[in-house]
Each structure stands twice: as structure tokens, then as C-alpha cells.
Amino acid sequence: MISYKNRSVKLIIYISVLALSVVGCKKDPKITPDPVNPPSNASGTRAELTKDSIFLYAKEAYLWNDALPSYEQFNPRSYTQSSNELDNFNRELFAITQFKINPTTGKPYEYVSASATYPKYSYITDHEPKSPAKSGEKISEVTLEGVGTDFGFALTGVGNQTVYQIYIRYVNPGSPAAKAGLKRGDVLTQINGRTLGGNYTSDANFINSAFDLQSITVVVNGNGTTRTLTKVTYTSNPIFRDTIITSGTKKIGYLAFARFSSSSNAESVLTQTFSKFASGGVTDLVIDLRYNGGGYVSTAEHLLNLIAPSRLNGAVMFTEHYNSLLQSGKATILKNQPLTDNNDRQRFSNGRPLTYFDVDFSISGNTNKFSKKGSLDGVSKVVFIVTGNSASASELVINSLKPHLDVKIVGQKSYGKPVGFFPIKIDKYDVYYSMFQSKNSLGAGDYFDGFSPDASAADDVTRNFGEPQEASFASAIKYLTQGAFVASTSSVKIMGKTMSTSSVSFMDVGKDESFKGMIETRVKVRDR
């Protein structure tokens, strides 16, 4: 399987670059001109040629390429505002993504906000790895290969700016925090000798600085339990927790899934969990994707086949829709992108090296059908728990099941990302353009604004995953056992005072920059 590197998930891809493709390591190399809108000058500095390539690849491979102007009109080399070239590349990519307007909203499909300078979906990364000592800029981070280099937990303040407590939002399995016995729902009362709970903004800034360090000392639950955590490289299971609860005549299988990581990291543990569900007599499912920003489409497909009953075998699961140029096999610029195997080695056909130009991007070639896996069969009701951090491959799973099962959503509105990609290699960068839109068997896939929940519920970080009293899980259980959503009366204790979850704020500590996307690696070579 190809490995990828993204904003918050350090996944390095090793793809050789053909001699006359995108910008290489030599000074002032040539690029392959765009056959539709050729640049007026195919020579230039390394940065200028990179800017050319970013635009020219978008003209052929970007999902909404039909809205892009000509090379001369766009003038990619005009993006020189910053002394940092990566900033200039990002400014260019942002401009590319703002042309296509969503008729439903009247704003670009990749619109974020009036002040944003980055697109909602597309992005660029370089290949310079960060050292573990510097990984604290995001409090918790695990790659899509299941590798972490952090302390392994994230935090949320519950209350308001002056009366609040800092709770552990989640702990990555296998991390230093997990090995120290920390878990979701624990209260963090001290860090490096500082007592928390005076001013939220001040505490959040202090915590963020502390997480830049290589080691920290924390005190949890106000009982003097002290733990020293040191950053190491670890392998993390993507399952936060799985459990079976009995409620009335129902046996409910609960799965909290962190990310759609690689098949080697995720598939076996997912299969084991569903085997446990089958042997435990599970009748209904709650799939908790509240922090799951997506990942590999292949892993999403595996989960779908574990959930789906055998009666769905052969039914359409989802389709991927690329732009018309890709579908017709005429995106010739992709001849410059080598196609590699699962070990990142060049693929060949009859002695000829394959490129992404050889890939079948037709709708028929990208129609995925159910093929039952595992022994859990007959589930007809599934409740998904989501938040604004639930994106892409998570939403793909929900959307794919909607036409076939009784699917409900609890929590908060999801992120809204029905698009996916594979990386385009340009110089030392991977450019992840929005490349395809996924749709279910009914042709539905326009959830660009996210899925709205059938029942709103707080992300109750005061309780661990899978606790029946946790607000979102409690709402899901009520639907599965009573057939309707019942108003939640969940409460939390803040500084000894019992308060309704609806009357407090849940303020995540640290900016969320978790990976949000669908990476497609299951490419098929078209007949020639």
C-alpha cells in the first residue's frame, strides 16, 4: 500500500519522478506543457515551474477543472507575495479552489470562511519530517500508518472561561498516556506543577507550550495521581474502545474508531471486534466516529463489509466520480506520475512502466459493491455518533449505508467532505487536489455542508467511550431500544457543581488540525 504524508499525519510517499515531468532537483528543469492552455514560457526558476505545474495539473486532474481559466488569465507565476515559497504555492492552490461555485450556497465548494486563506479540502505538503521533539504543535497526532510520536492524548475544557475543568478527550492506544493509565473522562488538575482552573485562555496557552516539551508531569482526578510522560515513537490501534451492552432485549455493539488507517493497522482489529460482536449476539450497532477525519477508502470499504448483512452482497456500495477529462482517459499530464505497487515500486505492463494515465477513472471502473466480511449478519439498525471532526471516509461509510439500513446520526453536524484524492508529486511536494466525489447507490453525495444529526447531543468528555451515560451514546441507546429519540438529561460535575451538558461549553485545548480526507489507493489499470 502507498504511504502518504498529510497536514497532521506524517506519511512519507516515495514516488520516483520521470525526467520531464514536474519540477525535479536540477536547476531550471523543463516541464510538460498543458496541451489545452500551454504556458507561454516552459522555462524558469524552480519555484516558477512548480507554480506552473500546480496549475497545469489542476487543469486536468482537479474535480472542478471546468471552472478554471486559461494559464494566461490565471498567471500562476504571479503568486510571489511571500518570501516563503510554500506559502506562495498554498496561495496559488487556494485561488485555484475558489473558482467553482456551489449553486446551493452561492459560495465556492472549497469555501471555509471570509477570512480563510486555505481551501476546505485541497492542500500541499512537503516531505521534510518533523522530529518528535517538535510534534507538540498538535497535542495528539497519529499517522495513517498507526505511528505516533506524541504523548498520546487530547484535552477539552468543560464549563466557561472562569469556571471549568480540563478533561482528557481521548487517549491513543499504545501511547505514553495510555501506558500511564490515563483515559477519556479523567480530569487534568496539574501540569508541570501548575494548578489548572484559573483562566481558560491562560491555561490553554500554558498547556500548548508544555506539549512542545519532550517530557511533562501531570496530575489527574485531584487525588494526587502523578504521571511523567515522555514522547516516544509508538504504534497505535485505531480503536479507542469496543464493548457490548445489553438494554432490554437489545444487545448493542459499540465501536469508537479513531481513523481509517492503513489495512495493516486497521483491518485485523476491526475484524476481531466484529467477531466479538457476532459471538456476543449483537443485534444493533453504534459506530462512534466523533473524532474520525477519514483516511484510506480501502479501510472504509472493509468496515462497510463488516457492518452490511449478507443480503446486500452485489449491491452498489458507492461510486467515485472524477472529472470528464479523467473519465475519458485524456488527462495526458498524468503520464508524468509513475504508478507504483504496494511496496512503492514502479509497476509495469508488458515491460512498459505504468503511470496514472493508465488508470481507469470511469464511473463503471470505480463502482464499488458490497461483499460481506465477518460473521456478524442481520444488523438492520446503525447509529453513528459524529461531530465537526467527523469527515470524509467517515461520512462515506454513513452515506453508503443510508439507502440500505436504518441509519441514524447523533451528535453534531459532521464536517462535510464527499471528495477524495490521490497525491500528485510536484518537486518535493505532494499536492492533494480534490479529485473525485463519492456518491451512494441512490446517487446522493452532495453533503458538502456535512450531515445534520437526527438528534443533537454533547460530546460528553466527562465520561469514557462506551459508557451508557455519556450523552451521545445514551441518545443512541434510547433510539435503538425505544424507537425514537428522547430528550437527554445528561449532566456533568464542574468544580463540585452538577450542571446540564446543555448549559456548559466544551472547549477543545489546542487547534484541531487532524487529517480530514479520503485517500484512494485501489486504482485499476484500464484496458488499452
Coordinates of C-alpha atoms in Angstrom, one line a residue:
M1 CA 0.0 0.0 0.0
I2 CA 1.2 3.5 -0.8
S3 CA 2.1 5.6 2.2
Y4 CA 1.1 9.2 2.4
K5 CA 2.0 12.3 4.3
N6 CA -0.6 14.9 5.2
R7 CA -1.2 18.1 7.3
S8 CA -1.2 16.3 10.6
V9 CA -0.4 12.8 9.7
K10 CA 3.3 12.2 8.8
L11 CA 3.1 9.6 6.0
I12 CA 6.0 9.7 3.5
I13 CA 5.5 8.7 -0.1
Y14 CA 8.4 7.5 -2.2
I15 CA 7.5 8.1 -5.8
S16 CA 10.2 8.5 -8.5
V17 CA 9.7 11.4 -10.8
L18 CA 10.0 11.0 -14.6
A19 CA 12.7 13.1 -16.2
L20 CA 10.4 15.6 -18.0
S21 CA 7.5 15.6 -15.6
V22 CA 7.0 18.0 -12.7
V23 CA 9.9 20.0 -11.3
G24 CA 12.8 17.9 -10.3
C25 CA 16.0 18.5 -8.3
K26 CA 18.0 20.0 -11.3
K27 CA 18.2 23.7 -11.7
D28 CA 15.6 25.1 -14.2
P29 CA 14.2 21.8 -15.5
K30 CA 11.6 21.7 -18.2
I31 CA 8.0 20.7 -17.7
T32 CA 5.5 19.1 -19.9
P33 CA 3.2 21.8 -21.3
D34 CA -0.5 21.7 -20.8
P35 CA -2.0 20.6 -24.1
V36 CA -5.0 22.8 -23.5
N37 CA -3.5 26.0 -22.2
P38 CA 0.2 25.8 -22.7
P39 CA 2.4 28.2 -20.7
S40 CA 4.0 31.0 -22.8
N41 CA 7.4 30.0 -21.4
A42 CA 8.3 26.5 -20.4
S43 CA 11.5 27.5 -18.6
G44 CA 12.0 29.5 -15.4
T45 CA 13.1 29.2 -11.9
R46 CA 12.4 26.1 -9.8
A47 CA 9.7 27.9 -8.0
E48 CA 8.1 29.3 -11.2
L49 CA 8.0 25.9 -12.7
T50 CA 6.4 24.4 -9.6
K51 CA 3.7 27.1 -9.8
D52 CA 3.1 26.2 -13.4
S53 CA 2.8 22.6 -12.5
I54 CA 0.3 23.2 -9.7
F55 CA -2.0 25.0 -12.1
L56 CA -1.4 22.7 -15.1
Y57 CA -2.2 19.5 -13.0
A58 CA -5.3 21.2 -11.7
K59 CA -6.5 22.0 -15.3
E60 CA -6.6 18.2 -16.0
A61 CA -7.0 16.4 -12.6
Y62 CA -8.9 18.8 -10.3
L63 CA -12.5 17.7 -9.8
W64 CA -13.9 21.1 -10.7
N65 CA -11.4 21.8 -13.6
D66 CA -14.2 23.1 -15.8
A67 CA -14.3 26.4 -13.9
L68 CA -10.6 27.2 -14.2
P69 CA -9.4 30.0 -16.5
S70 CA -6.6 29.7 -19.0
Y71 CA -2.9 29.7 -18.0
E72 CA -2.5 33.3 -19.2
Q73 CA -5.6 34.5 -17.4
F74 CA -4.6 32.8 -14.1
N75 CA -0.9 33.6 -14.3
P76 CA 0.4 31.1 -11.7
R77 CA 3.8 32.8 -11.6
S78 CA 2.2 35.9 -10.1
Y79 CA 2.0 34.3 -6.6
T80 CA 5.1 35.9 -5.1
Q81 CA 3.7 37.7 -2.1
S82 CA 5.7 35.7 0.5
S83 CA 9.4 35.1 0.9
N84 CA 8.4 31.5 1.8
E85 CA 7.7 29.6 -1.5
L86 CA 5.5 27.1 0.2
D87 CA 3.3 29.9 1.3
N88 CA 3.1 31.1 -2.3
F89 CA 2.2 27.6 -3.5
N90 CA -0.6 27.5 -1.0
R91 CA -1.9 30.9 -2.0
E92 CA -2.0 29.7 -5.6
L93 CA -3.8 26.5 -4.7
F94 CA -6.3 28.5 -2.6
A95 CA -7.0 30.7 -5.7
I96 CA -7.5 27.6 -7.9
T97 CA -10.1 26.2 -5.5
Q98 CA -12.2 29.3 -5.3
F99 CA -13.5 29.3 -8.9
K100 CA -16.1 26.6 -8.8
I101 CA -19.3 27.9 -7.1
N102 CA -21.7 25.6 -5.3
P103 CA -25.2 26.6 -6.5
T104 CA -26.7 25.6 -3.2
T105 CA -24.7 28.1 -1.2
G106 CA -23.6 30.6 -3.8
K107 CA -20.0 30.2 -2.5
P108 CA -17.1 28.1 -3.7
Y109 CA -17.2 24.4 -3.0
E110 CA -13.9 24.8 -1.1
Y111 CA -15.0 27.9 0.8
V112 CA -14.2 27.9 4.5
S113 CA -14.8 31.5 5.7
A114 CA -14.5 35.0 4.5
S115 CA -11.1 35.3 6.3
A116 CA -9.7 31.9 5.3
T117 CA -6.7 31.7 3.1
Y118 CA -6.8 28.0 2.7
P119 CA -9.2 25.7 0.8
K120 CA -11.6 23.3 2.7
Y121 CA -10.3 20.2 1.0
S122 CA -7.2 20.5 -1.2
Y123 CA -3.7 21.0 0.3
I124 CA 0.0 20.7 -0.3
T125 CA 2.6 19.1 1.9
D126 CA 6.4 18.8 1.7
H127 CA 8.5 15.8 2.6
E128 CA 10.5 17.3 5.4
P129 CA 9.8 15.1 8.5
K130 CA 9.4 16.8 11.9
S131 CA 11.3 15.5 14.9
P132 CA 9.3 14.0 17.8
A133 CA 10.5 16.9 19.9
K134 CA 8.7 19.3 17.7
S135 CA 5.5 17.4 17.3
G136 CA 3.8 19.1 20.2
E137 CA 2.3 21.8 18.0
K138 CA -0.7 19.5 17.8
I139 CA -1.4 17.9 21.1
S140 CA -2.2 14.5 19.7
E141 CA -1.1 13.0 16.4
V142 CA -1.0 9.5 14.9
T143 CA -0.3 8.8 11.3
L144 CA -2.5 6.8 8.9
E145 CA 0.0 4.0 9.3
G146 CA -0.7 4.0 13.1
V147 CA 2.5 5.6 14.2
G148 CA 2.5 8.2 17.0
T149 CA 5.4 10.4 18.2
D150 CA 3.5 12.4 20.9
F151 CA 2.2 12.0 24.4
G152 CA -0.9 10.4 23.0
F153 CA -3.8 12.3 24.5
A154 CA -6.0 15.4 23.8
L155 CA -7.8 17.7 26.1
T156 CA -11.1 19.7 26.4
G157 CA -12.1 22.4 28.9
V158 CA -15.7 22.0 30.2
G159 CA -17.5 24.9 31.8
N160 CA -16.8 28.6 30.8
Q161 CA -13.8 30.9 30.7
T162 CA -13.5 31.1 34.5
V163 CA -15.3 28.1 35.9
Y164 CA -14.2 25.0 34.2
Q165 CA -12.2 21.8 34.4
I166 CA -9.7 20.3 31.9
Y167 CA -10.8 16.8 30.8
I168 CA -9.0 14.2 28.8
R169 CA -10.9 13.9 25.5
Y170 CA -9.2 10.8 24.2
V171 CA -6.1 8.7 24.7
N172 CA -4.4 6.9 21.8
P173 CA -3.9 3.2 22.5
G174 CA -0.3 2.3 22.9
S175 CA 0.8 5.8 23.7
P176 CA 2.8 7.1 26.7
A177 CA -0.5 8.4 28.1
A178 CA -2.3 5.0 27.7
K179 CA 0.6 3.1 29.3
A180 CA 0.4 5.6 32.2
G181 CA -3.2 4.6 32.7
L182 CA -4.8 7.8 31.6
K183 CA -8.2 7.6 29.9
R184 CA -11.0 9.7 28.5
G185 CA -13.0 11.4 31.3
D186 CA -10.1 11.9 33.6
V187 CA -9.7 15.4 35.0
L188 CA -6.3 17.0 34.5
T189 CA -5.7 19.1 37.6
Q190 CA -2.0 20.0 37.2
I191 CA 0.7 20.0 34.6
N192 CA 4.4 20.6 35.3
G193 CA 3.4 21.8 38.8
R194 CA 0.9 24.4 37.6
T195 CA -2.7 24.0 39.0
L196 CA -5.3 24.4 36.3
G197 CA -8.6 26.1 36.6
G198 CA -8.0 29.8 36.9
N199 CA -8.3 31.2 33.4
Y200 CA -9.1 29.1 30.4
T201 CA -7.1 31.1 27.9
S202 CA -4.1 31.3 30.1
D203 CA -4.3 27.6 30.9
A204 CA -4.7 26.6 27.3
N205 CA -1.7 28.7 26.2
F206 CA 0.4 27.1 29.1
I207 CA -0.7 23.6 28.1
N208 CA 0.1 24.1 24.4
S209 CA 3.6 25.3 25.4
A210 CA 4.0 22.3 27.7
F211 CA 3.1 19.9 24.9
D212 CA 6.1 21.2 22.9
L213 CA 8.4 19.7 25.5
Q214 CA 9.8 16.2 25.4
S215 CA 8.5 15.3 28.8
I216 CA 5.7 16.5 31.1
T217 CA 4.4 15.7 34.5
V218 CA 0.6 15.6 35.0
V219 CA -1.7 15.1 38.0
V220 CA -5.2 13.7 37.3
N221 CA -8.5 13.5 39.1
G222 CA -7.4 15.7 42.0
N223 CA -6.2 12.7 44.1
G224 CA -2.5 13.3 43.7
T225 CA -2.1 10.6 41.0
T226 CA 1.1 11.9 39.3
R227 CA 2.4 10.6 36.0
T228 CA 5.5 11.6 34.0
L229 CA 5.1 11.2 30.2
T230 CA 7.9 11.2 27.7
K231 CA 7.4 11.3 23.9
V232 CA 8.4 8.1 22.1
T233 CA 7.6 6.6 18.8
Y234 CA 4.7 4.1 19.3
T235 CA 2.2 2.0 17.3
S236 CA -1.4 2.8 17.9
N237 CA -4.5 0.7 17.5
P238 CA -7.2 2.8 15.7
I239 CA -9.9 1.5 18.0
F240 CA -10.4 3.7 21.1
R241 CA -12.8 1.2 22.6
D242 CA -15.3 -1.5 21.7
T243 CA -17.9 -3.1 24.0
I244 CA -21.3 -4.8 24.1
I245 CA -24.1 -3.6 26.3
T246 CA -27.5 -5.2 27.0
S247 CA -30.5 -2.9 27.1
G248 CA -33.9 -4.6 27.3
T249 CA -34.0 -7.2 24.5
K250 CA -31.2 -5.4 22.6
K251 CA -27.6 -6.3 22.5
I252 CA -25.8 -3.3 21.2
G253 CA -22.3 -3.4 19.8
Y254 CA -20.3 -0.1 20.3
L255 CA -17.2 0.8 18.4
A256 CA -15.2 4.1 18.9
F257 CA -13.0 4.3 15.8
A258 CA -10.2 6.9 15.7
R259 CA -9.1 6.9 12.0
F260 CA -9.4 4.8 8.8
S261 CA -5.7 3.9 9.0
S262 CA -3.9 1.5 6.6
S263 CA -5.2 -2.0 6.1
S264 CA -2.2 -3.4 8.0
N265 CA -3.0 -1.2 11.0
A266 CA -6.8 -1.4 11.0
E267 CA -8.4 -4.4 9.2
S268 CA -7.4 -7.2 11.6
V269 CA -8.5 -5.3 14.7
L270 CA -11.8 -4.3 13.0
T271 CA -12.4 -8.0 12.1
Q272 CA -11.7 -9.1 15.6
T273 CA -14.1 -6.6 17.1
F274 CA -16.9 -7.7 14.7
S275 CA -16.2 -11.3 15.5
K276 CA -16.7 -10.4 19.2
F277 CA -19.9 -8.7 18.3
A278 CA -21.1 -11.8 16.4
S279 CA -20.3 -14.2 19.2
G280 CA -21.9 -11.8 21.7
G281 CA -25.2 -11.9 19.9
V282 CA -25.2 -8.2 18.9
T283 CA -28.4 -7.0 17.3
D284 CA -27.7 -3.3 16.7
L285 CA -24.6 -1.1 16.3
V286 CA -23.4 2.2 17.5
I287 CA -20.4 3.4 15.5
D288 CA -18.6 6.3 17.2
L289 CA -16.7 8.4 14.6
R290 CA -16.7 11.7 16.6
Y291 CA -13.0 12.4 16.0
N292 CA -12.5 10.4 12.8
G293 CA -11.4 12.6 10.0
G294 CA -11.1 9.8 7.5
G295 CA -8.2 8.0 5.8
Y296 CA -8.0 5.2 3.4
V297 CA -11.0 4.3 1.3
S298 CA -10.0 0.7 1.4
T299 CA -10.4 0.6 5.2
A300 CA -13.8 2.3 4.9
E301 CA -14.8 -0.4 2.4
H302 CA -13.7 -3.1 4.9
L303 CA -15.7 -1.6 7.7
L304 CA -18.8 -1.3 5.4
N305 CA -18.5 -5.0 4.5
L306 CA -18.3 -6.0 8.2
I307 CA -21.4 -4.0 9.0
A308 CA -23.5 -4.9 6.0
P309 CA -25.7 -8.0 6.1
S310 CA -25.1 -10.7 3.5
R311 CA -28.3 -9.9 1.7
L312 CA -26.5 -6.8 0.3
N313 CA -23.9 -8.8 -1.5
G314 CA -23.5 -7.4 -5.0
A315 CA -25.5 -4.2 -4.3
V316 CA -23.8 -0.9 -5.1
M317 CA -21.9 0.5 -2.1
F318 CA -20.7 3.8 -3.6
T319 CA -19.2 5.2 -6.8
E320 CA -16.4 7.6 -7.4
H321 CA -16.9 10.4 -9.9
Y322 CA -13.8 12.1 -11.5
N323 CA -13.9 15.0 -13.9
S324 CA -14.9 14.3 -17.5
L325 CA -11.3 14.6 -18.8
L326 CA -10.1 11.9 -16.4
Q327 CA -13.1 9.7 -17.1
S328 CA -12.4 9.8 -20.9
G329 CA -8.7 8.9 -20.3
K330 CA -7.5 12.1 -21.9
A331 CA -5.6 13.7 -18.9
T332 CA -2.2 13.3 -20.6
I333 CA -0.4 15.2 -17.9
L334 CA -0.8 12.1 -15.7
K335 CA 1.8 10.4 -17.9
N336 CA 4.3 12.2 -15.7
Q337 CA 3.1 10.5 -12.5
P338 CA 4.5 6.9 -12.0
L339 CA 2.1 4.2 -10.8
T340 CA 3.7 2.1 -8.1
D341 CA 2.8 -1.1 -6.3
N342 CA 2.1 -1.7 -2.7
N343 CA 5.9 -1.6 -2.0
D344 CA 6.2 1.7 -3.8
R345 CA 8.0 0.1 -6.7
Q346 CA 7.3 1.1 -10.3
R347 CA 4.5 -1.0 -11.9
F348 CA 5.0 -2.4 -15.4
S349 CA 2.7 -3.9 -18.1
N350 CA 4.4 -6.0 -20.8
G351 CA 7.7 -4.3 -19.9
R352 CA 6.2 -0.8 -20.1
P353 CA 6.3 1.4 -17.0
L354 CA 2.8 2.4 -15.9
T355 CA 1.7 5.9 -14.9
Y356 CA -1.5 7.4 -13.6
F357 CA -2.5 8.0 -17.2
D358 CA -3.1 4.2 -17.4
V359 CA -5.6 4.3 -14.5
D360 CA -9.3 3.7 -15.2
F361 CA -11.2 6.8 -13.9
S362 CA -14.6 5.8 -15.4
I363 CA -17.7 5.6 -13.3
S364 CA -18.1 1.9 -14.1
G365 CA -14.5 1.3 -13.2
N366 CA -15.0 3.0 -9.8
T367 CA -18.3 1.4 -8.8
N368 CA -17.8 -0.5 -5.5
K369 CA -20.2 -3.2 -4.4
F370 CA -20.9 -4.9 -1.1
S371 CA -19.1 -8.2 -0.4
K372 CA -19.9 -9.4 3.1
K373 CA -17.0 -10.0 5.5
G374 CA -17.1 -11.5 9.0
S375 CA -19.8 -13.4 10.8
L376 CA -22.0 -10.6 12.1
D377 CA -25.1 -10.8 10.0
G378 CA -28.6 -9.4 10.1
V379 CA -27.9 -6.0 11.6
S380 CA -30.6 -3.6 10.4
K381 CA -30.1 -0.5 12.6
V382 CA -26.9 1.5 12.9
V383 CA -26.5 4.8 14.9
F384 CA -23.4 6.9 14.1
I385 CA -22.0 9.4 16.6
V386 CA -20.4 12.4 14.8
T387 CA -19.0 15.9 15.4
G388 CA -17.5 18.6 13.2
N389 CA -14.3 16.5 13.3
S390 CA -16.1 13.5 11.5
A391 CA -15.1 13.8 7.9
S392 CA -14.6 12.2 4.5
A393 CA -14.2 8.4 4.8
S394 CA -16.4 8.6 8.0
E395 CA -19.1 10.3 6.0
L396 CA -18.6 7.9 3.1
V397 CA -19.5 5.0 5.4
I398 CA -22.6 6.7 6.6
N399 CA -23.7 7.8 3.1
S400 CA -23.1 4.3 1.7
L401 CA -25.3 2.6 4.3
K402 CA -28.2 5.1 4.2
P403 CA -30.0 3.5 1.2
H404 CA -29.8 0.0 2.7
L405 CA -30.2 0.1 6.5
D406 CA -32.0 2.1 9.2
V407 CA -29.2 4.7 9.7
K408 CA -29.4 7.5 12.3
I409 CA -26.9 10.2 13.3
V410 CA -26.4 11.5 16.8
G411 CA -24.1 14.4 18.0
Q412 CA -23.3 17.5 16.0
K413 CA -23.1 18.3 12.3
S414 CA -20.3 16.5 10.5
Y415 CA -17.5 18.2 8.6
G416 CA -18.8 17.8 5.0
K417 CA -16.3 16.2 2.7
P418 CA -17.7 14.0 -0.1
V419 CA -14.5 14.3 -2.1
G420 CA -11.2 12.3 -2.1
F421 CA -7.8 12.2 -3.8
F422 CA -4.5 10.6 -4.5
P423 CA -1.3 12.7 -4.4
I424 CA 0.3 14.5 -7.3
K425 CA 4.1 14.6 -6.9
I426 CA 5.5 18.1 -7.8
D427 CA 9.1 18.6 -7.0
K428 CA 9.5 17.8 -3.3
Y429 CA 5.8 18.3 -2.6
D430 CA 2.6 16.2 -2.6
V431 CA -0.4 18.1 -3.9
Y432 CA -3.7 16.7 -2.8
Y433 CA -6.3 18.2 -5.1
S434 CA -10.0 17.3 -4.7
M435 CA -10.2 14.7 -7.4
F436 CA -13.4 12.7 -7.1
Q437 CA -16.8 12.9 -5.5
S438 CA -18.3 9.8 -3.8
K439 CA -22.0 9.0 -4.2
N440 CA -24.1 6.3 -2.8
S441 CA -26.3 3.8 -4.7
L442 CA -29.1 6.5 -5.0
G443 CA -26.7 9.0 -6.5
A444 CA -26.6 11.1 -3.3
G445 CA -23.4 12.7 -2.3
D446 CA -23.8 16.5 -2.1
Y447 CA -23.2 16.7 1.7
F448 CA -20.7 19.5 1.3
D449 CA -22.1 21.1 4.4
G450 CA -22.0 17.9 6.4
F451 CA -24.7 15.6 7.8
S452 CA -27.1 17.1 10.3
P453 CA -27.8 14.8 13.3
D454 CA -31.2 13.3 13.8
A455 CA -30.6 14.1 17.5
S456 CA -28.2 16.7 18.8
A457 CA -26.0 15.7 21.8
A458 CA -23.0 17.0 23.5
D459 CA -19.6 15.4 23.2
D460 CA -19.6 14.5 26.9
V461 CA -15.9 14.2 27.6
T462 CA -16.6 13.8 31.3
R463 CA -17.3 10.1 30.6
N464 CA -15.3 7.4 28.9
F465 CA -16.1 6.0 25.4
G466 CA -18.9 3.4 25.6
E467 CA -20.3 4.4 28.9
P468 CA -24.1 4.3 28.6
Q469 CA -24.5 7.6 30.5
E470 CA -22.3 9.5 28.0
A471 CA -24.7 12.0 26.3
S472 CA -24.3 10.9 22.7
F473 CA -24.2 7.1 23.4
A474 CA -27.2 7.5 25.8
S475 CA -29.2 9.1 23.0
A476 CA -28.2 6.3 20.6
I477 CA -29.3 3.7 23.1
K478 CA -32.7 5.3 23.6
Y479 CA -33.3 5.2 19.8
L480 CA -32.3 1.6 19.5
T481 CA -34.4 0.5 22.5
Q482 CA -37.4 2.8 22.3
G483 CA -37.6 3.5 18.5
A484 CA -37.5 7.3 19.0
F485 CA -35.0 9.8 20.3
V486 CA -35.8 11.0 23.8
A487 CA -34.6 14.4 25.2
S488 CA -31.3 13.8 27.0
T489 CA -30.9 14.9 30.6
S490 CA -27.2 14.2 30.8
S491 CA -25.3 16.2 33.4
V492 CA -21.7 16.9 34.4
K493 CA -20.0 18.0 37.6
I494 CA -17.8 21.1 37.3
M495 CA -15.9 22.2 40.5
G496 CA -18.4 20.1 42.6
K497 CA -21.5 21.6 40.9
T498 CA -23.8 19.5 38.9
M499 CA -24.7 21.1 35.6
S500 CA -26.7 20.0 32.5
T501 CA -24.5 19.3 29.4
S502 CA -26.6 21.8 27.5
S503 CA -25.6 24.6 29.9
V504 CA -21.8 24.3 29.6
S505 CA -19.3 24.8 26.9
F506 CA -16.9 22.2 25.6
M507 CA -13.7 24.0 24.6
D508 CA -11.0 21.9 22.9
V509 CA -7.5 22.8 24.1
G510 CA -5.2 23.2 21.0
K511 CA -6.3 23.8 17.4
D512 CA -7.6 20.7 15.7
E513 CA -5.5 20.0 12.6
S514 CA -6.3 16.3 12.3
F515 CA -6.3 14.7 8.9
K516 CA -9.6 15.1 7.0
G517 CA -9.7 13.2 3.8
M518 CA -10.2 10.1 1.6
I519 CA -7.1 8.6 0.1
E520 CA -7.7 6.3 -2.8
T521 CA -5.1 3.6 -3.4
R522 CA -7.3 0.9 -5.1
V523 CA -6.6 2.1 -8.6
K524 CA -7.4 -0.1 -11.6
V525 CA -5.4 -0.1 -14.9
R526 CA -7.7 0.5 -17.9
D527 CA -7.6 -1.7 -21.0
R528 CA -5.6 -0.2 -23.8

